[in-house]
Coordinates of C-alpha atoms in Angstrom, one line a residue:
M323 CA -21.9 -17.7 11.7
I324 CA -20.7 -21.1 13.1
P325 CA -17.2 -21.8 11.9
L326 CA -16.9 -24.6 9.3
I327 CA -14.1 -27.1 9.7
H328 CA -13.0 -29.5 6.9
V329 CA -12.0 -32.9 8.4
V330 CA -9.7 -34.7 5.9
E331 CA -8.9 -38.3 6.9
D332 CA -8.7 -41.5 4.8
D333 CA -9.7 -43.8 7.7
R334 CA -13.5 -43.8 7.7
D335 CA -14.0 -44.5 11.5
H336 CA -11.4 -41.9 12.5
R337 CA -12.9 -39.4 10.1
H338 CA -16.4 -39.9 11.6
A339 CA -15.0 -39.7 15.2
L340 CA -13.2 -36.4 14.4
C341 CA -16.4 -35.0 13.0
D342 CA -18.4 -36.0 16.1
L343 CA -15.8 -34.4 18.3
V344 CA -15.8 -31.1 16.3
E345 CA -19.6 -30.9 16.2
A346 CA -19.9 -31.7 19.9
A347 CA -17.7 -28.6 20.5
G348 CA -20.2 -26.4 18.6
Y349 CA -18.6 -26.2 15.2
R350 CA -19.8 -27.4 11.7
A351 CA -17.8 -30.3 10.3
E352 CA -17.6 -31.5 6.7
P353 CA -15.8 -34.8 6.1
F354 CA -13.5 -35.7 3.2
A355 CA -11.6 -38.9 2.4
D356 CA -8.7 -37.1 0.7
G357 CA -7.1 -33.7 0.0
S358 CA -8.4 -33.4 -3.6
A359 CA -12.0 -33.8 -2.5
A360 CA -11.5 -31.1 0.2
L361 CA -10.0 -28.7 -2.3
A362 CA -12.9 -29.3 -4.7
A363 CA -15.5 -28.4 -2.1
T364 CA -17.6 -25.4 -2.8
A365 CA -17.8 -24.2 0.7
R366 CA -14.7 -22.5 2.0
P367 CA -13.6 -23.7 5.4
D368 CA -12.6 -21.5 8.4
L369 CA -10.1 -24.2 9.4
V370 CA -8.7 -27.5 7.9
L371 CA -8.0 -30.5 10.1
T372 CA -6.1 -33.1 8.0
D373 CA -4.2 -36.4 8.3
L374 CA -0.6 -36.2 7.1
R375 CA -0.3 -39.5 5.3
M376 CA -3.1 -40.3 2.8
P377 CA -3.2 -41.8 -0.7
G378 CA -3.3 -39.3 -3.5
M379 CA -3.0 -35.8 -2.2
D380 CA -1.5 -36.0 1.3
G381 CA -1.7 -33.5 4.1
Q382 CA 1.6 -31.8 3.2
A383 CA 0.3 -31.2 -0.4
L384 CA -3.1 -30.0 0.9
L385 CA -1.3 -27.6 3.2
Q386 CA 0.6 -26.1 0.3
A387 CA -2.5 -25.9 -1.8
M388 CA -4.5 -24.2 1.0
R389 CA -1.7 -21.7 1.6
E390 CA -1.9 -20.7 -2.1
R391 CA -5.7 -20.5 -2.2
D392 CA -6.4 -19.0 1.2
P393 CA -3.3 -18.0 3.2
D394 CA -5.3 -17.0 6.3
C395 CA -7.0 -20.4 6.6
P396 CA -5.4 -22.4 9.5
V397 CA -4.4 -25.9 8.7
V398 CA -3.8 -28.5 11.6
L399 CA -1.9 -31.7 10.6
I400 CA -2.3 -35.0 12.4
S401 CA 0.2 -37.9 12.0
G402 CA 0.3 -41.4 13.4
H403 CA 3.9 -41.9 12.6
G404 CA 5.7 -39.5 14.9
D405 CA 7.7 -38.1 12.1
L406 CA 9.5 -35.1 13.7
A407 CA 11.1 -34.0 10.4
Q408 CA 7.7 -33.9 8.8
A409 CA 6.3 -31.8 11.7
V410 CA 9.2 -29.3 11.3
Q411 CA 8.6 -29.1 7.6
A412 CA 4.9 -28.6 8.1
M413 CA 5.3 -25.8 10.6
R414 CA 7.8 -24.0 8.3
A415 CA 5.3 -24.3 5.5
G416 CA 2.7 -22.5 7.6
A417 CA 0.8 -25.2 9.5
E418 CA -1.1 -23.9 12.5
D419 CA -0.1 -26.9 14.6
F420 CA 1.0 -30.5 14.3
L421 CA -0.5 -33.3 16.5
E422 CA 0.7 -36.9 16.9
K423 CA -1.7 -39.9 17.3
P424 CA -2.9 -40.8 19.7
Y425 CA -3.8 -37.2 20.8
D426 CA -6.0 -35.8 23.6
G427 CA -9.4 -34.7 22.3
M428 CA -9.5 -31.6 24.6
H429 CA -6.1 -30.6 23.4
L430 CA -7.2 -30.9 19.8
L431 CA -10.2 -28.7 20.5
T432 CA -7.9 -26.1 22.2
V433 CA -5.7 -26.1 19.0
I434 CA -8.8 -25.6 16.8
E435 CA -10.0 -22.7 19.0
R436 CA -6.6 -21.1 19.0
G437 CA -6.4 -21.4 15.2
L438 CA -9.8 -19.8 14.7
R439 CA -8.9 -17.0 17.0
S440 CA -5.7 -16.4 15.1
R441 CA -7.6 -16.3 11.8
A442 CA -10.1 -13.8 13.3
A443 CA -7.2 -11.7 14.5
R444 CA -5.5 -11.8 11.1
A445 CA -8.8 -10.8 9.4
E446 CA -9.1 -7.8 11.8
I447 CA -5.6 -6.7 11.2
G448 CA -6.2 -7.0 7.4
R449 CA -9.3 -4.9 7.7
L450 CA -7.5 -2.2 9.6
Q451 CA -4.5 -2.2 7.3
D452 CA -6.8 -1.8 4.4
R453 CA -8.3 1.3 6.0
I454 CA -4.8 2.6 6.7
T455 CA -3.8 2.3 3.0
R456 CA -6.9 4.3 2.1
R457 CA -6.0 7.2 4.5
D458 CA -6.0 10.8 3.4
E459 CA -2.9 12.5 2.3
G460 CA -2.7 14.5 5.5
G461 CA -2.1 11.3 7.5
L462 CA -5.2 11.7 9.7
L463 CA -6.2 8.1 10.2
G464 CA -9.7 7.2 11.2
Q465 CA -13.3 6.9 10.2
S466 CA -15.1 8.1 13.3
A467 CA -17.4 11.1 13.2
A468 CA -14.9 13.2 15.1
I469 CA -12.0 12.5 12.6
T470 CA -14.4 12.9 9.6
A471 CA -15.5 16.3 10.9
L472 CA -11.8 17.3 11.6
R473 CA -10.8 16.4 8.0
A474 CA -13.8 18.4 6.7
K475 CA -12.7 21.5 8.7
I476 CA -9.1 21.2 7.6
A477 CA -10.3 20.9 3.9
A478 CA -12.4 24.0 4.3
L479 CA -9.8 26.2 6.1
A480 CA -6.6 25.1 4.4
P481 CA -7.1 27.0 1.2
T482 CA -7.8 30.3 3.1
D483 CA -5.0 32.4 4.5
L484 CA -6.5 32.7 8.0
D485 CA -4.4 32.3 11.0
I486 CA -5.7 29.4 13.1
V487 CA -5.7 28.2 16.7
V488 CA -5.7 24.4 17.2
T489 CA -6.7 23.3 20.7
G490 CA -6.6 19.8 22.2
E491 CA -5.2 17.7 25.0
T492 CA -1.6 16.7 25.1
G493 CA -0.8 14.0 22.5
T494 CA -3.9 14.4 20.4
G495 CA -2.0 15.3 17.2
K496 CA -2.2 19.1 17.0
E497 CA 1.0 19.3 15.1
L498 CA -0.4 16.8 12.6
V499 CA -3.3 19.0 12.1
A500 CA -1.0 22.0 11.6
R501 CA 1.0 20.1 9.0
A502 CA -2.2 19.0 7.2
L503 CA -3.3 22.6 7.0
H504 CA 0.0 23.6 5.5
A505 CA 0.1 20.6 3.1
A506 CA -3.4 21.4 1.7
S507 CA -2.8 25.1 1.4
A508 CA -1.4 27.3 -1.4
R509 CA 1.7 27.6 0.8
A510 CA 2.5 23.9 0.6
A511 CA 5.7 24.5 -1.4
G512 CA 6.9 26.9 1.2
P513 CA 8.6 26.1 4.5
F514 CA 6.8 24.7 7.6
V515 CA 8.6 26.1 10.6
A516 CA 7.7 24.9 14.2
V517 CA 8.5 26.8 17.4
N518 CA 7.9 25.2 20.8
C519 CA 7.1 28.2 22.9
A520 CA 7.3 26.2 26.1
A521 CA 10.9 25.0 25.4
L522 CA 12.4 28.4 24.6
P523 CA 14.0 30.3 27.5
E524 CA 12.4 33.7 27.9
S525 CA 15.9 35.3 27.5
L526 CA 16.2 33.8 24.0
F527 CA 12.6 34.1 22.9
E528 CA 12.8 37.5 21.2
I529 CA 16.1 36.6 19.4
E530 CA 14.7 33.3 18.1
I531 CA 11.4 34.8 16.9
F532 CA 12.5 38.1 15.5
G533 CA 16.2 37.5 14.6
H534 CA 19.1 39.9 15.0
V535 CA 21.7 41.8 12.9
A536 CA 25.5 41.8 13.2
G537 CA 26.6 43.8 16.2
A538 CA 23.3 43.6 18.1
F539 CA 25.2 42.1 20.9
P540 CA 28.8 40.8 21.3
G541 CA 29.5 38.2 18.7
A542 CA 26.2 38.6 16.9
Q543 CA 26.0 38.0 13.2
D544 CA 23.0 38.5 10.8
K545 CA 20.4 35.9 11.5
P546 CA 16.7 35.9 10.5
G547 CA 14.2 34.9 13.1
K548 CA 11.5 32.2 12.9
L549 CA 9.0 34.7 11.5
E550 CA 11.3 35.4 8.5
A551 CA 12.3 31.8 8.1
A552 CA 8.6 30.9 7.6
S553 CA 8.1 33.5 4.9
G554 CA 6.1 32.0 2.0
G555 CA 5.0 29.1 4.3
T556 CA 3.6 28.4 7.7
L557 CA 4.8 29.1 11.2
M558 CA 3.5 26.8 13.9
L559 CA 3.6 28.3 17.4
D560 CA 3.4 25.1 19.5
E561 CA 2.1 25.5 23.1
V562 CA 1.5 29.2 22.4
E563 CA 0.0 29.6 25.9
A564 CA 3.5 29.4 27.3
M565 CA 4.7 32.5 25.4
P566 CA 6.2 35.1 27.8
A567 CA 4.0 38.1 28.5
A568 CA 6.7 40.5 27.4
I569 CA 6.9 39.0 23.9
Q570 CA 3.1 38.9 23.3
P571 CA 2.7 42.6 22.4
K572 CA 5.7 42.5 20.1
L573 CA 4.4 39.5 18.2
L574 CA 1.0 41.1 18.0
R575 CA 2.4 44.2 16.3
A576 CA 4.4 42.0 13.8
L577 CA 1.3 40.0 12.9
Q578 CA -0.9 43.1 12.6
E579 CA 1.6 44.9 10.3
R580 CA 3.0 41.7 8.7
M581 CA 6.4 43.3 9.2
V582 CA 9.3 42.3 11.5
E583 CA 12.1 44.3 13.0
R584 CA 15.2 42.3 13.8
L585 CA 17.0 43.0 17.1
G586 CA 19.6 45.7 16.6
E587 CA 18.2 47.4 13.5
N588 CA 15.6 50.1 12.8
R589 CA 14.1 48.9 9.5
L590 CA 11.1 46.7 8.9
R591 CA 11.2 43.6 6.8
P592 CA 8.0 42.3 5.2
L593 CA 6.4 39.0 6.2
D594 CA 4.3 36.6 4.1
L595 CA 3.3 33.8 6.3
R596 CA 0.4 32.0 8.0
I597 CA 0.4 31.3 11.7
V598 CA -1.0 28.1 13.2
A599 CA -1.0 28.3 17.0
T600 CA -1.5 25.2 19.1
S601 CA -2.6 25.1 22.7
K602 CA -3.4 22.3 25.2
T603 CA -5.6 24.7 27.2
D604 CA -8.5 27.0 26.3
L605 CA -6.9 30.3 25.2
R606 CA -10.2 32.1 25.7
Q607 CA -10.1 31.2 29.4
L608 CA -6.5 32.4 29.7
T609 CA -7.5 35.8 28.3
L610 CA -9.9 36.2 31.2
D611 CA -7.3 36.0 33.9
G612 CA -4.8 38.1 32.0
S613 CA -2.2 35.4 31.3
F614 CA -2.8 35.7 27.6
R615 CA -3.5 38.9 25.7
P616 CA -7.0 39.0 24.3
D617 CA -6.0 41.1 21.3
L618 CA -3.3 38.6 20.4
F619 CA -5.7 35.7 20.8
Y620 CA -8.2 37.3 18.4
R621 CA -5.4 38.1 16.0
L622 CA -4.3 34.4 16.0
A623 CA -7.8 32.9 16.0
G624 CA -9.0 33.8 12.6
A625 CA -10.5 30.3 12.9
E626 CA -10.4 27.6 15.6
I627 CA -10.1 23.9 15.4
A628 CA -10.7 21.6 18.4
V629 CA -9.0 18.1 18.3
E630 CA -11.0 15.4 20.1
P631 CA -9.2 13.2 22.7
L632 CA -8.5 9.6 21.7
R633 CA -10.9 8.1 24.2
V634 CA -14.0 9.3 22.2
L635 CA -12.8 8.0 18.8
G636 CA -14.3 4.5 19.2
E637 CA -13.2 2.0 16.6
D638 CA -10.4 4.4 15.4
I639 CA -8.5 3.4 18.6
A640 CA -8.0 -0.1 17.2
L641 CA -7.1 1.4 13.8
L642 CA -4.4 3.6 15.2
F643 CA -3.1 0.8 17.4
S644 CA -2.8 -1.4 14.3
H645 CA -1.0 1.3 12.4
Y646 CA 1.6 2.0 15.1
A647 CA 2.1 -1.7 16.0
S648 CA 2.7 -2.5 12.3
L649 CA 5.3 0.3 12.0
A650 CA 7.1 -0.9 15.2
A651 CA 7.0 -4.5 14.1
T652 CA 8.6 -3.6 10.8
R653 CA 11.2 -1.4 12.5
Y654 CA 12.2 -4.1 15.0
G655 CA 12.0 -7.0 12.7
R656 CA 9.1 -8.6 14.6
E657 CA 5.9 -10.3 13.5
M658 CA 2.8 -8.0 13.5
P659 CA 1.0 -8.7 16.9
G660 CA -2.5 -10.1 16.6
L661 CA -5.5 -7.9 17.5
D662 CA -7.6 -10.4 19.3
P663 CA -11.0 -9.5 21.0
A664 CA -9.4 -9.4 24.5
L665 CA -6.7 -6.9 23.4
K666 CA -9.2 -4.8 21.5
Q667 CA -11.5 -4.7 24.6
R668 CA -8.6 -3.4 26.7
L669 CA -7.8 -0.8 24.0
M670 CA -11.4 0.5 24.0
R671 CA -11.7 0.6 27.8
R672 CA -8.5 2.5 28.5
P673 CA -9.0 6.2 29.2
W674 CA -5.8 7.2 27.3
P675 CA -4.8 10.3 29.2
G676 CA -1.8 10.7 27.0
N677 CA -3.9 10.2 23.9
V678 CA -2.3 9.1 20.6
R679 CA 1.2 9.6 22.0
E680 CA 0.4 7.1 24.8
L681 CA -1.3 4.7 22.3
K682 CA 1.8 4.7 20.1
A683 CA 4.0 3.8 23.1
V684 CA 1.7 1.0 24.0
A685 CA 1.6 -0.3 20.4
E686 CA 5.4 -0.4 20.3
R687 CA 5.5 -2.2 23.6
I688 CA 3.1 -4.9 22.3
A689 CA 5.0 -5.2 19.0
L690 CA 8.2 -6.0 21.1
G691 CA 6.3 -8.8 22.9
L692 CA 6.0 -7.0 26.2
D693 CA 2.9 -7.1 28.4
F694 CA 0.1 -4.6 28.0
P695 CA 1.0 -1.8 30.5
D696 CA -1.3 -1.1 33.4
D697 CA -3.3 2.1 33.3
P698 CA -1.5 4.6 35.6
A699 CA -4.7 6.3 36.3
A700 CA -6.5 3.1 37.3
P701 CA -7.1 2.3 41.0
V702 CA -4.7 -0.1 42.6
A703 CA -7.4 -2.6 43.5
E704 CA -10.8 -3.4 42.1
P705 CA -13.9 -2.6 44.2
E706 CA -14.6 -5.5 46.5
S707 CA -18.3 -6.0 46.1
L708 CA -20.1 -6.9 42.9
A709 CA -22.5 -3.9 43.3
A710 CA -19.5 -1.6 43.5
R711 CA -17.9 -3.1 40.4
V712 CA -21.2 -2.7 38.4
A713 CA -21.5 0.9 39.6
A714 CA -17.9 1.7 38.5
F715 CA -18.5 0.1 35.1
E716 CA -21.8 2.0 34.7
A717 CA -20.3 5.3 35.7
R718 CA -17.4 4.8 33.2
E719 CA -19.7 4.0 30.3
I720 CA -21.9 7.0 31.1
R721 CA -18.9 9.3 31.2
L722 CA -17.6 8.0 27.9
A723 CA -21.0 8.3 26.2
L724 CA -21.3 11.9 27.5
E725 CA -17.9 12.8 26.0
R726 CA -18.9 11.3 22.7
C727 CA -22.1 13.3 22.7
R728 CA -20.3 16.5 23.9
G729 CA -22.3 16.6 27.1
N730 CA -25.7 16.5 25.4
T731 CA -27.8 14.4 27.8
E732 CA -30.7 13.9 25.5
R733 CA -28.4 12.3 22.8
T734 CA -26.5 10.4 25.5
A735 CA -29.7 8.9 26.9
K736 CA -30.7 7.7 23.4
V737 CA -27.2 6.2 22.9
L738 CA -27.4 4.3 26.2
G739 CA -31.0 3.3 25.7
M740 CA -32.4 4.8 28.9
A741 CA -34.7 7.6 29.8
R742 CA -33.2 11.1 30.1
R743 CA -34.5 11.4 33.7
T744 CA -32.8 8.1 34.6
L745 CA -29.6 9.3 33.1
N746 CA -29.7 12.6 35.0
D747 CA -30.2 10.6 38.2
K748 CA -27.2 8.4 37.6
I749 CA -25.1 11.4 36.6
S750 CA -26.0 13.0 40.0
R751 CA -25.5 9.7 41.9
Y752 CA -22.0 9.0 40.4
G753 CA -20.9 12.7 40.7
I754 CA -20.1 12.9 36.9
R755 CA -19.1 16.4 35.9
L756 CA -20.4 17.6 32.5

């Protein structure tokens, strides 16, 4: 749809000249001799270009009326009197810009284009914020197929008492999934206890998990371990793949019997808890090389949930960026950064090796007014020839489409609009690994 611009000017010749300039730039222009007539128009404008001093309703009054009726509509004021005080007042009242006659036509068109871009950015932010306010209680934002399927799986598994393994790359939100499982379960009123297996020194692991009694070692007092602390609720074993090999059989026994024996005593204490184990690597593969006990894996994996990486979530990337940028802007007392098409394009093209964690850091950086950070995984220089640039772009698009379609070449070919044989040739040519 071609943007509609209301041109409000009491001077007939100037009004027609402005309309000719606006239409020559590819916009639709509708002329009005005063502010009242513009307000009474049926068609709602995408931008208002108005003179400041006019009989009846002047530009300042029109600005105020437009702000009340459509706060997102940019209003550009023009004055032939060089009134600085009026300009300051107009900008404080929400004017997009203020131009003094005589003005440069190209500059006026630049102001109009910038105003329309700002409106589009505000509309996009509003749309994303509306989706954010309608998010589910578990805090899993997004409308993509991957997030929708993840919510469905959580909803199906949460009411059960199965232990669950959640797998996904670093920064994909595995702890968020664990908390959502807890919040939607019958154990929601109980504690949610998290243990980072990679951060615990091996010498302290057994004490922290199983607890100890007074006299177990010099200076020891009675202290329940994490297993007991989570009784009635959920214990999350984060980065469970890092659990020391010596601890694995002891944890297996405790989970099989749902009983725990504190260090330094000979009696068993009952356990009533659910385990959610998270891992950034495939635990099944680790069982093959002996670095993780197969029997412990199968005890933990009553069910499995795989969390997709950020790069395959499509439009949800912009949604998540808007959410974190809004939080950061509020925290630092800044204006919400606009999500213009150029920024959205950069968000969609970035591979996001750090996933949501990296996206959050970028959103906070943009909210503070800093530049968009370079992709650390990107090559230092662009390929020199056009053919090389086209090939790099094509390979990246094919790789992303394959990830979205989980390696299914038939579906990927349909998504990309090419024959399957052509796709396979390109996969081979670019050395893309499925």
